[in-house]
Amino acid sequence: MSTKVVKFGGSSLADANQFIKVANIIRADESRKYVVPSAPGKRFSNDTKVTDMLYACYDLAIGGKDFLILFDEIRARYQEIIDGLGLSLDLSPELETIKNSFMARAGRDYAASRGEYLNGLILAEYLGYSFVDAAEVIFFNEDARLNLSETCRAVKDRLDKTGPAVIPGFYGSMPNDTIKTFSRGGSDITGSIVAAAVNADLYENWTDVSGFLVCDPRIVPNPQPIETITYHELRELAYMGAGVLHEEAIFPVRKASIPINIRNTNKPEDPGTMIVETASNDSCKYTITGVAGKKGFIAMSIEKDMMNSELGFGRKVLQVFESHGISFEHMPSGIDTMSIVVQKGEFEEKEAMIVHALRTAVHPDRIDIDRDIALVAVVGRGMRSHRGTAARIFAALAHAKINVKMIDQGSSELNVIVGVSCEDFETAIKAIYDIFVTEQL
Ligand code: ASP
């Protein structure tokens, strides 16, 4: 029988009602053997996630302030779930330990991790699955980086013995047994690790959207869903700000060639998005897989006569950016010009020093800075096999009266990046979506 690891995000486990949906999903497929829960998320739009309540509560505790009122609110969140599910589970001993550990300053990571820990206990009880504390199987090294090989071994050993189990997301333990969490949203990483450890056939990541959309729904209402996306395409889009999944969650499953399926707990009938290692170029519906972008860049163009024959010119320019701790996003170039696109905020803090260092390093004839750049990435494996894709992108932009300030295409032919003015950003995304998707519907 196949094995699936299923991770449920905070909104999927925000209250008893959501727990019931989750249990129905798990029970509908016997292969959903290993479950990774997040802490309870928001029940309504201005609600607070339990993780945020725990951070705030711990801060009060170590600041010597009264933290018990907030602690009781956290207790109430869990009790409401237990009561709503009709369970007789008593979390009082656990909550007492947590309260004492707060007073003993067990750490912010410990505090935050209790959100998934307690949710895991409830979910395991409700499903009749074993509970495996992530602290006993997920290990960080002294330098706070995940020890993936030891972790995979420990997870596999333990799960081989337990059978179906719940493993709380987001945390593990340090060599000195203290608790350490991943960065925010890190339950995605736990799910990926567990999937890799048991060599699952599929890692299902259940959230509150039916997968990735071709573009941001705040820009285009009801955009089409993406059925299949490769890891590589996802990187190109996630990097531009379209993330649904924690970036670091990709590595463990990708290494083990396990696909990820993003699914919607509130619409389990939707197929969601499959994230796979490879997919044929003509398996995508619309030539492009997605279009995403971000405002807030600057483009510095450096001009110097005969630049193209000056050996080491590019290296010296990049060296200046590197030594000021600025990584560049793109670097389109001409014969005697070179442009460097960087994040505006980071750059402007160090602008005077960088310009001075560039003048000294390469003696340019001119340096111009355009401070109004938004980048739009058009991504898709389908672009490789379709002639005229670039022509369609630029025709759409011209038609929408958008001036293109910069163009960059990787040689993988997987993406075309265009720089436009920030005020044209939304119109550009919409124009590209319309030409590739709306007109194909
Ligand atoms: N509960 C944690 C957070 O809010 C981790 C997660 O949900 O993945 O960031």
PDB file of N, CA, C and O and ligand atoms in Angstrom, residues 7 9-10 38-39 49 51-52 112 116 169-170 183-188, ligand 1:
ATOM      1  N   LYS A   7       0.246  17.039   5.968  1.00  0.00           N
ATOM      2  CA  LYS A   7       0.481  18.153   6.892  1.00  0.00           C
ATOM      3  C   LYS A   7      -0.727  19.076   6.836  1.00  0.00           C
ATOM      4  O   LYS A   7      -1.221  19.386   5.745  1.00  0.00           O
ATOM      5  N   GLY A   9      -2.159  22.821   7.992  1.00  0.00           N
ATOM      6  CA  GLY A   9      -1.775  24.142   8.486  1.00  0.00           C
ATOM      7  C   GLY A   9      -2.713  24.631   9.583  1.00  0.00           C
ATOM      8  O   GLY A   9      -3.732  23.993   9.892  1.00  0.00           O
ATOM      9  N   GLY A  10      -2.370  25.765  10.170  1.00  0.00           N
ATOM     10  CA  GLY A  10      -3.099  26.309  11.314  1.00  0.00           C
ATOM     11  C   GLY A  10      -4.566  26.580  11.037  1.00  0.00           C
ATOM     12  O   GLY A  10      -5.434  26.311  11.884  1.00  0.00           O
ATOM     13  N   SER A  38      -0.036  21.790  12.442  1.00  0.00           N
ATOM     14  CA  SER A  38       0.426  23.090  12.938  1.00  0.00           C
ATOM     15  C   SER A  38      -0.343  23.395  14.215  1.00  0.00           C
ATOM     16  O   SER A  38      -1.242  22.656  14.605  1.00  0.00           O
ATOM     17  N   ALA A  39      -0.053  24.533  14.813  1.00  0.00           N
ATOM     18  CA  ALA A  39      -0.825  25.015  15.967  1.00  0.00           C
ATOM     19  C   ALA A  39      -2.142  25.609  15.452  1.00  0.00           C
ATOM     20  O   ALA A  39      -2.229  25.977  14.281  1.00  0.00           O
ATOM     21  N   LYS A  49      -3.394  33.839  16.063  1.00  0.00           N
ATOM     22  CA  LYS A  49      -2.894  32.459  15.998  1.00  0.00           C
ATOM     23  C   LYS A  49      -2.342  32.066  17.370  1.00  0.00           C
ATOM     24  O   LYS A  49      -1.719  32.908  18.043  1.00  0.00           O
ATOM     25  N   THR A  51       0.230  30.387  18.053  1.00  0.00           N
ATOM     26  CA  THR A  51       1.684  30.603  18.097  1.00  0.00           C
ATOM     27  C   THR A  51       2.003  32.038  18.544  1.00  0.00           C
ATOM     28  O   THR A  51       2.889  32.256  19.377  1.00  0.00           O
ATOM     29  N   ASP A  52       1.249  33.009  18.013  1.00  0.00           N
ATOM     30  CA  ASP A  52       1.497  34.404  18.398  1.00  0.00           C
ATOM     31  C   ASP A  52       1.112  34.650  19.857  1.00  0.00           C
ATOM     32  O   ASP A  52       1.766  35.419  20.559  1.00  0.00           O
ATOM     33  N   ALA A 112       6.850  28.703  21.769  1.00  0.00           N
ATOM     34  CA  ALA A 112       6.107  28.649  20.506  1.00  0.00           C
ATOM     35  C   ALA A 112       5.792  27.207  20.109  1.00  0.00           C
ATOM     36  O   ALA A 112       4.705  26.912  19.600  1.00  0.00           O
ATOM     37  N   GLU A 116       2.069  23.497  18.546  1.00  0.00           N
ATOM     38  CA  GLU A 116       1.898  22.286  17.732  1.00  0.00           C
ATOM     39  C   GLU A 116       1.877  21.048  18.637  1.00  0.00           C
ATOM     40  O   GLU A 116       1.173  20.081  18.359  1.00  0.00           O
ATOM     41  N   GLY A 169       4.387  19.596  14.037  1.00  0.00           N
ATOM     42  CA  GLY A 169       5.316  20.318  13.177  1.00  0.00           C
ATOM     43  C   GLY A 169       6.095  21.383  13.910  1.00  0.00           C
ATOM     44  O   GLY A 169       5.924  21.579  15.112  1.00  0.00           O
ATOM     45  N   PHE A 170       7.011  22.039  13.179  1.00  0.00           N
ATOM     46  CA  PHE A 170       7.636  23.306  13.587  1.00  0.00           C
ATOM     47  C   PHE A 170       8.861  23.199  14.491  1.00  0.00           C
ATOM     48  O   PHE A 170       9.633  24.127  14.563  1.00  0.00           O
ATOM     49  N   SER A 183      11.944  28.431  11.202  1.00  0.00           N
ATOM     50  CA  SER A 183      11.385  29.770  11.102  1.00  0.00           C
ATOM     51  C   SER A 183       9.859  29.660  10.925  1.00  0.00           C
ATOM     52  O   SER A 183       9.328  28.555  10.729  1.00  0.00           O
ATOM     53  N   ARG A 184       9.168  30.795  10.991  1.00  0.00           N
ATOM     54  CA  ARG A 184       7.704  30.788  10.961  1.00  0.00           C
ATOM     55  C   ARG A 184       7.171  30.020   9.741  1.00  0.00           C
ATOM     56  O   ARG A 184       7.740  30.084   8.665  1.00  0.00           O
ATOM     57  N   GLY A 185       6.095  29.305   9.967  1.00  0.00           N
ATOM     58  CA  GLY A 185       5.532  28.487   8.889  1.00  0.00           C
ATOM     59  C   GLY A 185       6.263  27.158   8.728  1.00  0.00           C
ATOM     60  O   GLY A 185       6.054  26.413   7.775  1.00  0.00           O
ATOM     61  N   GLY A 186       7.125  26.847   9.709  1.00  0.00           N
ATOM     62  CA  GLY A 186       8.045  25.709   9.565  1.00  0.00           C
ATOM     63  C   GLY A 186       7.430  24.325   9.688  1.00  0.00           C
ATOM     64  O   GLY A 186       8.141  23.337   9.491  1.00  0.00           O
ATOM     65  N   SER A 187       6.135  24.214   9.982  1.00  0.00           N
ATOM     66  CA  SER A 187       5.543  22.867  10.006  1.00  0.00           C
ATOM     67  C   SER A 187       5.608  22.233   8.618  1.00  0.00           C
ATOM     68  O   SER A 187       5.659  21.011   8.487  1.00  0.00           O
ATOM     69  N   ASP A 188       5.624  23.078   7.597  1.00  0.00           N
ATOM     70  CA  ASP A 188       5.807  22.574   6.227  1.00  0.00           C
ATOM     71  C   ASP A 188       7.110  21.786   6.113  1.00  0.00           C
ATOM     72  O   ASP A 188       7.198  20.805   5.377  1.00  0.00           O
TER      73      ASP A 188
HETATM   74  N1  ASP B   1       2.708  27.625  14.062  1.00  0.00           N
HETATM   75  C1  ASP B   1       3.897  28.079  13.423  1.00  0.00           C
HETATM   76  C2  ASP B   1       3.687  29.451  12.838  1.00  0.00           C
HETATM   77  O1  ASP B   1       2.650  30.061  13.044  1.00  0.00           O
HETATM   78  C3  ASP B   1       4.428  27.106  12.429  1.00  0.00           C
HETATM   79  C4  ASP B   1       3.462  26.732  11.329  1.00  0.00           C
HETATM   80  O2  ASP B   1       2.279  27.016  11.412  1.00  0.00           O
HETATM   81  O3  ASP B   1       3.925  26.123  10.358  1.00  0.00           O
HETATM   82  O4  ASP B   1       4.553  29.966  12.192  1.00  0.00           O
END
